PDB file of C-alpha atoms in Angstrom:
ATOM      1  CA  UNK A 714      14.947 -36.650  40.751  1.00 43.00           C
ATOM      2  CA  UNK A 715      16.503 -33.426  41.923  1.00 49.00           C
ATOM      3  CA  UNK A 716      14.985 -30.004  41.458  1.00 52.00           C
ATOM      4  CA  UNK A 717      16.379 -28.290  38.327  1.00 51.00           C
ATOM      5  CA  UNK A 718      16.827 -25.071  40.273  1.00 50.00           C
ATOM      6  CA  UNK A 719      19.137 -26.841  42.747  1.00 52.00           C
ATOM      7  CA  UNK A 720      22.227 -26.231  40.644  1.00 53.00           C
ATOM      8  CA  UNK A 721      21.394 -22.537  40.224  1.00 53.00           C
ATOM      9  CA  UNK A 722      20.918 -21.864  43.905  1.00 48.00           C
ATOM     10  CA  UNK A 723      23.782 -24.017  45.153  1.00 54.00           C
ATOM     11  CA  UNK A 724      26.414 -23.298  42.552  1.00 53.00           C
ATOM     12  CA  UNK A 725      25.623 -19.998  40.847  1.00 57.00           C
ATOM     13  CA  UNK A 726      28.108 -17.928  42.861  1.00 57.00           C
ATOM     14  CA  UNK A 727      31.008 -20.390  42.564  1.00 70.00           C
ATOM     15  CA  UNK A 728      33.751 -20.143  39.954  1.00 87.00           C
ATOM     16  CA  UNK A 729      33.828 -22.840  37.302  1.00 92.00           C
ATOM     17  CA  UNK A 730      36.448 -25.007  39.043  1.00 93.00           C
ATOM     18  CA  UNK A 731      34.488 -25.006  42.293  1.00 93.00           C
ATOM     19  CA  UNK A 732      31.294 -25.905  40.459  1.00 93.00           C
ATOM     20  CA  UNK A 733      33.039 -28.793  38.681  1.00 95.00           C
ATOM     21  CA  UNK A 734      34.467 -30.026  41.999  1.00 95.00           C
ATOM     22  CA  UNK A 735      30.997 -29.980  43.577  1.00 94.00           C
ATOM     23  CA  UNK A 736      29.460 -31.955  40.708  1.00 95.00           C
ATOM     24  CA  UNK A 737      32.296 -34.503  40.705  1.00 96.00           C
ATOM     25  CA  UNK A 738      31.746 -34.955  44.453  1.00 95.00           C
ATOM     26  CA  UNK A 739      28.046 -35.502  43.719  1.00 95.00           C
ATOM     27  CA  UNK A 740      28.894 -38.177  41.096  1.00 94.00           C
ATOM     28  CA  UNK A 741      31.790 -39.776  43.024  1.00 95.00           C
ATOM     29  CA  UNK A 742      29.711 -42.370  44.946  1.00 95.00           C
ATOM     30  CA  UNK A 743      28.647 -43.953  41.644  1.00 92.00           C
ATOM     31  CA  UNK A 744      32.302 -44.432  40.686  1.00 92.00           C
ATOM     32  CA  UNK A 745      33.174 -45.749  44.129  1.00 94.00           C
ATOM     33  CA  UNK A 746      30.372 -48.321  44.013  1.00 94.00           C
ATOM     34  CA  UNK A 747      32.291 -49.824  41.087  1.00 90.00           C
ATOM     35  CA  UNK A 748      35.616 -49.762  42.962  1.00 93.00           C
ATOM     36  CA  UNK A 749      36.808 -46.701  41.071  1.00 92.00           C
ATOM     37  CA  UNK A 750      37.009 -42.963  41.406  1.00 94.00           C
ATOM     38  CA  UNK A 751      37.345 -39.755  39.432  1.00 94.00           C
ATOM     39  CA  UNK A 752      39.852 -36.970  40.097  1.00 95.00           C
ATOM     40  CA  UNK A 753      39.859 -33.434  38.778  1.00 96.00           C
ATOM     41  CA  UNK A 754      43.112 -32.622  36.996  1.00 96.00           C
ATOM     42  CA  UNK A 755      42.437 -29.215  35.444  1.00 94.00           C
ATOM     43  CA  UNK A 756      39.720 -26.737  34.517  1.00 95.00           C
ATOM     44  CA  UNK A 757      40.527 -24.352  31.685  1.00 94.00           C
ATOM     45  CA  UNK A 758      37.899 -21.642  32.015  1.00 92.00           C
ATOM     46  CA  UNK A 759      38.999 -19.921  28.795  1.00 92.00           C
ATOM     47  CA  UNK A 760      38.394 -22.977  26.592  1.00 95.00           C
ATOM     48  CA  UNK A 761      35.729 -24.673  28.716  1.00 95.00           C
ATOM     49  CA  UNK A 762      37.732 -27.903  28.833  1.00 96.00           C
ATOM     50  CA  UNK A 763      37.742 -29.987  32.004  1.00 97.00           C
ATOM     51  CA  UNK A 764      40.381 -32.694  32.415  1.00 96.00           C
ATOM     52  CA  UNK A 765      39.780 -35.589  34.775  1.00 95.00           C
ATOM     53  CA  UNK A 766      41.541 -38.825  35.591  1.00 94.00           C
ATOM     54  CA  UNK A 767      39.680 -42.081  36.135  1.00 92.00           C
ATOM     55  CA  UNK A 768      41.135 -44.157  38.953  1.00 93.00           C
ATOM     56  CA  UNK A 769      40.862 -47.660  40.355  1.00 90.00           C
ATOM     57  CA  UNK A 770      38.627 -50.068  38.472  1.00 88.00           C
ATOM     58  CA  UNK A 771      37.335 -47.215  36.296  1.00 85.00           C
ATOM     59  CA  UNK A 772      40.772 -46.771  34.725  1.00 84.00           C
ATOM     60  CA  UNK A 773      40.814 -48.962  31.640  1.00 82.00           C
ATOM     61  CA  UNK A 774      37.198 -50.102  32.006  1.00 83.00           C
ATOM     62  CA  UNK A 775      35.502 -50.858  28.681  1.00 86.00           C
ATOM     63  CA  UNK A 776      32.603 -48.594  29.632  1.00 87.00           C
ATOM     64  CA  UNK A 777      34.749 -45.647  30.754  1.00 86.00           C
ATOM     65  CA  UNK A 778      34.310 -43.587  27.577  1.00 87.00           C
ATOM     66  CA  UNK A 779      30.545 -44.029  27.682  1.00 89.00           C
ATOM     67  CA  UNK A 780      30.581 -43.019  31.343  1.00 87.00           C
ATOM     68  CA  UNK A 781      32.701 -39.984  30.479  1.00 88.00           C
ATOM     69  CA  UNK A 782      30.604 -38.712  27.580  1.00 90.00           C
ATOM     70  CA  UNK A 783      27.072 -39.754  28.568  1.00 91.00           C
ATOM     71  CA  UNK A 784      27.510 -39.258  32.298  1.00 92.00           C
ATOM     72  CA  UNK A 785      30.241 -36.888  33.399  1.00 95.00           C
ATOM     73  CA  UNK A 786      30.472 -34.643  30.335  1.00 95.00           C
ATOM     74  CA  UNK A 787      26.708 -34.464  29.802  1.00 95.00           C
ATOM     75  CA  UNK A 788      26.174 -33.474  33.441  1.00 95.00           C
ATOM     76  CA  UNK A 789      28.944 -30.891  33.584  1.00 96.00           C
ATOM     77  CA  UNK A 790      28.002 -29.285  30.249  1.00 96.00           C
ATOM     78  CA  UNK A 791      24.364 -29.047  31.347  1.00 95.00           C
ATOM     79  CA  UNK A 792      25.020 -27.882  34.904  1.00 93.00           C
ATOM     80  CA  UNK A 793      28.186 -25.764  34.842  1.00 94.00           C
ATOM     81  CA  UNK A 794      28.082 -22.651  32.665  1.00 92.00           C
ATOM     82  CA  UNK A 795      31.066 -22.502  30.346  1.00 94.00           C
ATOM     83  CA  UNK A 796      31.990 -26.198  30.338  1.00 96.00           C
ATOM     84  CA  UNK A 797      32.187 -27.411  26.746  1.00 97.00           C
ATOM     85  CA  UNK A 798      34.084 -30.696  26.975  1.00 96.00           C
ATOM     86  CA  UNK A 799      35.404 -33.204  29.505  1.00 96.00           C
ATOM     87  CA  UNK A 800      38.553 -35.138  28.676  1.00 94.00           C
ATOM     88  CA  UNK A 801      39.808 -38.177  30.578  1.00 91.00           C
ATOM     89  CA  UNK A 802      43.575 -38.275  30.718  1.00 90.00           C
ATOM     90  CA  UNK A 803      45.884 -41.082  31.779  1.00 78.00           C
ATOM     91  CA  UNK A 804      48.673 -40.814  34.334  1.00 62.00           C
ATOM     92  CA  UNK A 805      51.226 -41.093  31.526  1.00 53.00           C
ATOM     93  CA  UNK A 806      49.771 -38.139  29.608  1.00 49.00           C
ATOM     94  CA  UNK A 807      49.513 -36.041  32.774  1.00 46.00           C
ATOM     95  CA  UNK A 808      53.147 -36.755  33.645  1.00 46.00           C
ATOM     96  CA  UNK A 809      54.255 -35.376  30.252  1.00 43.00           C
ATOM     97  CA  UNK A 810      52.139 -32.206  30.381  1.00 45.00           C
TER      98      UNK A 810
END
């Protein structure tokens, strides 16, 4: 278990996008162990919405929404000030935006 003050001391002086990138890098090995990955698409600091794209085996996995809400979103909301929601987008949606 990591020290709760770790996030304050490591990430307090970083802007929101940098903090999100650091936390995704911290979580990435768990995705890669399942032959998948997670990519940051966008961080909207004004709304607190983070958009990510699941890749590899994680894309389309039955458990992906649970992973997103209970894992990624819960961590980012708790650890990165200002993050309110994490949304997983597909390649098709990203191509339209």
